[in-house]
Amino acid sequence: LFNGAPVAGATSQTFSKDNLVLGDAGSYYIVASNAVGVVTSTPAILVVTTNGGLVLHYDFNENFSSGRIIDVSSNGNDGWQMDATNMLRTTNGVFGGTAAQFYYNGVMTNDPPNVYSKGQYIAVTNLNGIARLTNGTISFWAKFDTNSDTGMRIMDCEYNPSYAVDPANAEMSWEVARLGGNNLALGVATLDGAQVAASWPDDTGTNLSTSQFHCYSVVFDGVGGQIVSYYDGGPYQTNSFPYPYINIYGCPTNHWLCIGAMSHEGTPQWGDDAYPNSGDFVGALGDRSEEHTSE
């Protein structure tokens, strides 16, 4: 089986794959049975190494008024907006580029009796090369508008595996967010909850806003056991990284990356469940939001 699904025709004593692509990376295991019983093997993790190029890159310079955010890395990891009445706007980015403007747009009442501010998010449902990262770089430019949210998410696919419907896949899921403070941090989900792997400085002023764009980057190495955060191009924090990989979870029925809100183990679609409904980012995300990996 590959990531829990049977591999067609793989019923002999050996199994091999040729001409590997990024989509072949993941968990493989064997189920053997006879009249006596059934035995399941320990999963083997296949790692596929890229050439070090960009795996996901949104520069927001393409027309995204239709709700499609083009992945200009050519890996097909396009982002999607699910609400035609609540689309992202364009705004000025950095280096003369275009940025995506996230904003509050009314309220949601999809979790009665609670009422939540309604914002935008991008759903990344094709995860070619980014589903499981043993090492890589996450980098983005952001400018925060007036808000009061210390739980704001920039990127989120994390859920505490002790509560998750699918705990095996929720473990090592991650988020870039404010985790109860004013500053951004990269959190990794373990059985003990979200652990702060690295953080950036508190650069907010009045109403948790920033007056200009700043670049937030993090480079992590699950093999070497180290993570370094960078702020505006300079190293800010170096920590040990005790995780062999980070994993995109989202929800049990659809593993996906949510950009601009808290995924909350909800589906990518608006309105078919109670989530996403909180952690909305308000501000501009430009002119790149990228992941670079040797998976």
CSV table of C-alpha atoms in Angstrom, one decimal:
chain,number,residue,atom,x,y,z
A,1,LEU,CA,0.0,0.0,0.0
A,2,PHE,CA,1.1,3.6,-0.7
A,3,ASN,CA,-0.1,6.2,1.8
A,4,GLY,CA,-2.9,3.8,2.9
A,5,ALA,CA,-4.1,3.0,-0.6
A,6,PRO,CA,-3.5,-0.4,-2.4
A,7,VAL,CA,-1.0,-0.2,-5.2
A,8,ALA,CA,-2.5,-1.8,-8.4
A,9,GLY,CA,-0.9,-5.1,-9.2
A,10,ALA,CA,1.5,-5.1,-6.2
A,11,THR,CA,0.7,-8.6,-4.9
A,12,SER,CA,4.1,-10.4,-5.3
A,13,GLN,CA,6.9,-10.8,-2.7
A,14,THR,CA,8.8,-7.8,-4.0
A,15,PHE,CA,7.8,-4.3,-5.2
A,16,SER,CA,9.9,-1.8,-7.1
A,17,LYS,CA,9.4,1.6,-8.8
A,18,ASP,CA,11.4,3.1,-11.7
A,19,ASN,CA,11.6,6.7,-12.9
A,20,LEU,CA,10.6,8.2,-9.6
A,21,VAL,CA,8.8,11.6,-9.4
A,22,LEU,CA,8.0,13.7,-6.3
A,23,GLY,CA,4.5,12.2,-6.1
A,24,ASP,CA,6.1,8.8,-5.3
A,25,ALA,CA,7.4,10.0,-2.0
A,26,GLY,CA,5.5,8.8,1.0
A,27,SER,CA,4.7,5.8,3.2
A,28,TYR,CA,4.8,2.2,1.8
A,29,TYR,CA,3.8,-0.9,3.7
A,30,ILE,CA,2.7,-4.5,3.1
A,31,VAL,CA,-0.3,-6.5,4.3
A,32,ALA,CA,0.1,-10.3,4.1
A,33,SER,CA,-2.7,-12.7,4.9
A,34,ASN,CA,-3.6,-16.4,4.7
A,35,ALA,CA,-6.0,-18.7,6.5
A,36,VAL,CA,-4.2,-18.2,9.8
A,37,GLY,CA,-4.4,-14.4,9.9
A,38,VAL,CA,-3.2,-11.0,8.7
A,39,VAL,CA,0.1,-9.3,9.3
A,40,THR,CA,0.9,-5.6,8.5
A,41,SER,CA,4.5,-4.5,8.1
A,42,THR,CA,6.1,-1.4,9.6
A,43,PRO,CA,5.8,1.5,7.1
A,44,ALA,CA,8.9,2.3,5.0
A,45,ILE,CA,9.3,6.0,4.1
A,46,LEU,CA,10.4,6.7,0.5
A,47,VAL,CA,12.3,10.0,0.1
A,48,VAL,CA,12.5,11.5,-3.4
A,49,THR,CA,15.2,14.1,-3.9
A,50,THR,CA,14.6,17.1,-6.1
A,51,ASN,CA,17.1,19.3,-7.9
A,52,GLY,CA,16.7,22.0,-5.3
A,53,GLY,CA,14.4,24.2,-7.4
A,54,LEU,CA,11.2,25.8,-6.3
A,55,VAL,CA,8.4,23.5,-5.5
A,56,LEU,CA,5.7,26.0,-4.8
A,57,HIS,CA,5.8,29.7,-5.8
A,58,TYR,CA,3.0,32.2,-5.9
A,59,ASP,CA,4.2,35.6,-7.1
A,60,PHE,CA,0.6,37.0,-7.4
A,61,ASN,CA,1.5,38.7,-10.7
A,62,GLU,CA,-1.0,36.6,-12.7
A,63,ASN,CA,-4.7,37.5,-12.9
A,64,PHE,CA,-6.4,35.7,-9.9
A,65,SER,CA,-9.8,37.3,-10.2
A,66,SER,CA,-11.3,34.0,-11.2
A,67,GLY,CA,-10.2,32.4,-7.9
A,68,ARG,CA,-7.2,30.5,-9.2
A,69,ILE,CA,-3.7,31.4,-7.9
A,70,ILE,CA,-1.1,30.1,-10.4
A,71,ASP,CA,1.9,28.2,-9.1
A,72,VAL,CA,4.7,29.6,-11.3
A,73,SER,CA,7.1,26.9,-10.2
A,74,SER,CA,5.5,24.7,-13.0
A,75,ASN,CA,4.7,21.9,-10.4
A,76,GLY,CA,0.9,22.5,-10.8
A,77,ASN,CA,0.3,23.3,-7.1
A,78,ASP,CA,-2.2,26.0,-8.0
A,79,GLY,CA,-4.2,27.6,-5.2
A,80,TRP,CA,-8.0,28.0,-5.2
A,81,GLN,CA,-10.5,30.3,-3.6
A,82,MET,CA,-13.8,28.6,-2.8
A,83,ASP,CA,-16.2,31.6,-2.4
A,84,ALA,CA,-16.9,33.6,-5.5
A,85,THR,CA,-18.3,36.5,-3.4
A,86,ASN,CA,-15.2,36.8,-1.3
A,87,MET,CA,-12.2,36.9,-3.5
A,88,LEU,CA,-8.7,38.3,-2.9
A,89,ARG,CA,-7.9,41.7,-4.2
A,90,THR,CA,-4.7,43.0,-5.7
A,91,THR,CA,-2.5,45.6,-4.1
A,92,ASN,CA,1.1,46.9,-4.5
A,93,GLY,CA,3.7,44.4,-3.5
A,94,VAL,CA,7.5,44.6,-3.1
A,95,PHE,CA,10.1,45.2,-5.8
A,96,GLY,CA,7.3,46.6,-8.0
A,97,GLY,CA,5.3,43.4,-8.0
A,98,THR,CA,1.7,42.6,-7.1
A,99,ALA,CA,0.5,41.4,-3.8
A,100,ALA,CA,-2.7,39.7,-2.7
A,101,GLN,CA,-4.8,41.7,-0.3
A,102,PHE,CA,-6.6,39.7,2.5
A,103,TYR,CA,-9.3,41.6,4.4
A,104,TYR,CA,-12.3,41.1,6.7
A,105,ASN,CA,-15.5,40.9,4.8
A,106,GLY,CA,-18.5,40.4,7.2
A,107,VAL,CA,-19.0,37.5,9.5
A,108,MET,CA,-19.7,33.8,9.4
A,109,THR,CA,-22.3,32.0,11.5
A,110,ASN,CA,-21.6,28.4,10.3
A,111,ASP,CA,-20.8,27.2,13.8
A,112,PRO,CA,-23.9,28.3,15.9
A,113,PRO,CA,-24.1,30.2,18.2
A,114,ASN,CA,-20.6,31.5,17.4
A,115,VAL,CA,-20.0,34.4,15.1
A,116,TYR,CA,-16.6,34.8,13.3
A,117,SER,CA,-15.1,37.4,11.2
A,118,LYS,CA,-15.0,36.4,7.5
A,119,GLY,CA,-11.9,36.7,5.5
A,120,GLN,CA,-10.2,35.0,2.5
A,121,TYR,CA,-8.0,31.9,2.2
A,122,ILE,CA,-6.2,30.0,-0.5
A,123,ALA,CA,-6.6,26.3,-0.7
A,124,VAL,CA,-3.7,24.3,-2.0
A,125,THR,CA,-5.0,20.8,-2.8
A,126,ASN,CA,-2.4,19.6,-5.2
A,127,LEU,CA,0.7,18.8,-3.1
A,128,ASN,CA,3.3,17.7,-5.7
A,129,GLY,CA,6.6,17.8,-3.9
A,130,ILE,CA,5.4,19.5,-0.7
A,131,ALA,CA,3.2,16.9,1.0
A,132,ARG,CA,6.1,15.7,3.2
A,133,LEU,CA,9.3,17.8,3.5
A,134,THR,CA,12.4,16.4,5.1
A,135,ASN,CA,14.2,19.8,4.6
A,136,GLY,CA,13.5,23.0,2.7
A,137,THR,CA,12.8,26.7,2.9
A,138,ILE,CA,9.5,28.5,3.5
A,139,SER,CA,9.6,32.2,2.6
A,140,PHE,CA,7.0,35.0,2.2
A,141,TRP,CA,6.6,38.8,2.3
A,142,ALA,CA,3.8,40.1,4.5
A,143,LYS,CA,2.3,43.4,5.6
A,144,PHE,CA,-0.3,43.3,8.4
A,145,ASP,CA,-3.3,45.5,8.6
A,146,THR,CA,-5.1,46.6,11.8
A,147,ASN,CA,-6.2,43.6,13.8
A,148,SER,CA,-6.4,42.2,17.3
A,149,ASP,CA,-5.8,38.5,16.5
A,150,THR,CA,-3.0,36.7,18.3
A,151,GLY,CA,-4.1,33.5,16.6
A,152,MET,CA,-3.7,34.7,13.0
A,153,ARG,CA,-2.5,32.2,10.5
A,154,ILE,CA,-0.4,32.8,7.4
A,155,MET,CA,-0.2,29.1,6.4
A,156,ASP,CA,-1.9,26.2,8.2
A,157,CYS,CA,-2.3,22.5,7.8
A,158,GLU,CA,-1.8,21.6,11.4
A,159,TYR,CA,-4.0,19.7,13.8
A,160,ASN,CA,-3.2,18.2,17.2
A,161,PRO,CA,-2.9,14.4,16.4
A,162,SER,CA,-4.4,13.5,19.9
A,163,TYR,CA,-7.7,15.1,18.7
A,164,ALA,CA,-7.4,14.3,15.0
A,165,VAL,CA,-9.6,11.9,13.1
A,166,ASP,CA,-6.5,10.7,11.3
A,167,PRO,CA,-3.7,11.0,13.9
A,168,ALA,CA,-1.0,9.2,11.9
A,169,ASN,CA,-1.2,11.8,9.2
A,170,ALA,CA,-1.8,14.8,11.6
A,171,GLU,CA,1.5,14.2,13.4
A,172,MET,CA,4.3,16.5,12.2
A,173,SER,CA,1.7,18.8,10.5
A,174,TRP,CA,2.6,22.5,10.7
A,175,GLU,CA,1.6,26.1,10.7
A,176,VAL,CA,3.1,29.6,10.3
A,177,ALA,CA,1.0,31.6,12.7
A,178,ARG,CA,0.8,33.8,15.8
A,179,LEU,CA,0.7,31.1,18.5
A,180,GLY,CA,-0.8,33.3,21.2
A,181,GLY,CA,1.6,36.2,20.9
A,182,ASN,CA,2.2,39.2,18.6
A,183,ASN,CA,5.0,37.5,16.7
A,184,LEU,CA,4.9,34.8,14.0
A,185,ALA,CA,6.3,31.3,14.6
A,186,LEU,CA,6.5,28.0,12.9
A,187,GLY,CA,4.6,25.4,14.9
A,188,VAL,CA,4.8,21.6,14.4
A,189,ALA,CA,2.1,19.3,15.8
A,190,THR,CA,3.1,16.5,18.0
A,191,LEU,CA,1.1,14.4,20.5
A,192,ASP,CA,1.7,17.1,23.0
A,193,GLY,CA,0.2,19.9,20.8
A,194,ALA,CA,1.8,22.5,18.6
A,195,GLN,CA,5.5,23.0,19.4
A,196,VAL,CA,7.3,26.2,18.4
A,197,ALA,CA,10.1,25.2,16.1
A,198,ALA,CA,11.3,28.7,15.3
A,199,SER,CA,10.0,32.2,15.5
A,200,TRP,CA,10.4,35.8,14.2
A,201,PRO,CA,10.6,39.1,16.1
A,202,ASP,CA,7.5,41.0,17.2
A,203,ASP,CA,7.6,43.8,14.6
A,204,THR,CA,4.0,45.0,15.1
A,205,GLY,CA,3.0,48.4,16.1
A,206,THR,CA,-0.5,49.9,16.9
A,207,ASN,CA,-3.3,47.3,16.6
A,208,LEU,CA,-0.8,44.5,15.7
A,209,SER,CA,-0.2,46.1,12.3
A,210,THR,CA,3.1,46.7,10.4
A,211,SER,CA,3.8,49.8,8.4
A,212,GLN,CA,5.7,48.0,5.6
A,213,PHE,CA,6.4,44.6,4.1
A,214,HIS,CA,8.8,42.3,5.9
A,215,CYS,CA,10.3,39.1,4.6
A,216,TYR,CA,9.9,36.0,6.9
A,217,SER,CA,11.9,32.9,6.0
A,218,VAL,CA,12.8,29.6,7.7
A,219,VAL,CA,15.2,26.9,6.6
A,220,PHE,CA,14.8,23.5,8.2
A,221,ASP,CA,16.7,20.3,8.0
A,222,GLY,CA,15.1,17.2,9.5
A,223,VAL,CA,18.2,15.1,8.7
A,224,GLY,CA,20.7,17.5,10.2
A,225,GLY,CA,18.4,18.5,13.0
A,226,GLN,CA,18.5,22.2,12.7
A,227,ILE,CA,16.2,25.1,11.8
A,228,VAL,CA,17.1,28.8,11.2
A,229,SER,CA,14.6,31.7,10.9
A,230,TYR,CA,15.5,34.8,8.8
A,231,TYR,CA,14.0,38.2,9.1
A,232,ASP,CA,14.4,40.6,6.2
A,233,GLY,CA,17.2,38.5,4.9
A,234,GLY,CA,19.2,38.2,8.1
A,235,PRO,CA,19.4,35.2,10.5
A,236,TYR,CA,17.3,35.7,13.5
A,237,GLN,CA,17.0,32.4,15.4
A,238,THR,CA,18.8,29.0,15.3
A,239,ASN,CA,17.2,26.0,17.0
A,240,SER,CA,17.5,22.3,17.1
A,241,PHE,CA,14.9,20.6,14.9
A,242,PRO,CA,13.9,17.2,16.4
A,243,TYR,CA,11.4,16.3,13.7
A,244,PRO,CA,12.3,14.0,10.8
A,245,TYR,CA,10.0,15.9,8.4
A,246,ILE,CA,7.0,18.2,8.3
A,247,ASN,CA,3.7,16.9,6.9
A,248,ILE,CA,0.7,18.6,5.2
A,249,TYR,CA,-2.5,17.4,6.9
A,250,GLY,CA,-5.5,19.8,6.6
A,251,CYS,CA,-8.2,17.3,7.2
A,252,PRO,CA,-8.6,13.5,7.0
A,253,THR,CA,-10.6,13.5,3.7
A,254,ASN,CA,-8.4,16.0,1.9
A,255,HIS,CA,-4.8,16.8,2.8
A,256,TRP,CA,-4.4,20.5,1.9
A,257,LEU,CA,-2.5,23.6,2.8
A,258,CYS,CA,-4.6,26.6,3.9
A,259,ILE,CA,-3.0,30.1,3.2
A,260,GLY,CA,-4.6,32.9,5.1
A,261,ALA,CA,-6.8,31.2,7.7
A,262,MET,CA,-6.9,28.3,10.2
A,263,SER,CA,-7.8,25.0,8.5
A,264,HIS,CA,-9.1,23.6,11.8
A,265,GLU,CA,-9.3,20.0,10.3
A,266,GLY,CA,-11.9,21.4,7.9
A,267,THR,CA,-12.3,20.8,4.2
A,268,PRO,CA,-11.0,23.2,1.5
A,269,GLN,CA,-14.5,24.2,0.5
A,270,TRP,CA,-16.5,27.1,2.0
A,271,GLY,CA,-19.8,26.1,3.6
A,272,ASP,CA,-19.7,22.3,3.7
A,273,ASP,CA,-18.5,22.2,7.3
A,274,ALA,CA,-17.8,24.6,10.2
A,275,TYR,CA,-14.2,25.4,9.2
A,276,PRO,CA,-12.1,27.3,8.3
A,277,ASN,CA,-13.7,30.0,10.4
A,278,SER,CA,-10.9,31.7,12.4
A,279,GLY,CA,-7.3,32.9,12.3
A,280,ASP,CA,-8.0,35.0,9.2
A,281,PHE,CA,-5.0,36.9,7.9
A,282,VAL,CA,-5.6,40.6,7.1
A,283,GLY,CA,-3.0,42.4,5.1
A,284,ALA,CA,-1.0,41.9,2.0
A,285,LEU,CA,0.9,38.8,1.0
A,286,GLY,CA,3.4,39.4,-1.7
A,287,ASP,CA,5.3,39.0,-4.0
A,288,ARG,CA,6.4,35.5,-3.3
A,289,SER,CA,5.2,32.7,-1.0
A,290,GLU,CA,7.4,29.7,-1.8
A,291,GLU,CA,8.7,26.4,-0.7
A,292,HIS,CA,12.1,25.0,-1.7
A,293,THR,CA,12.9,21.5,-0.8
A,294,SER,CA,15.1,18.5,-1.2
A,295,GLU,CA,12.4,16.1,-0.3
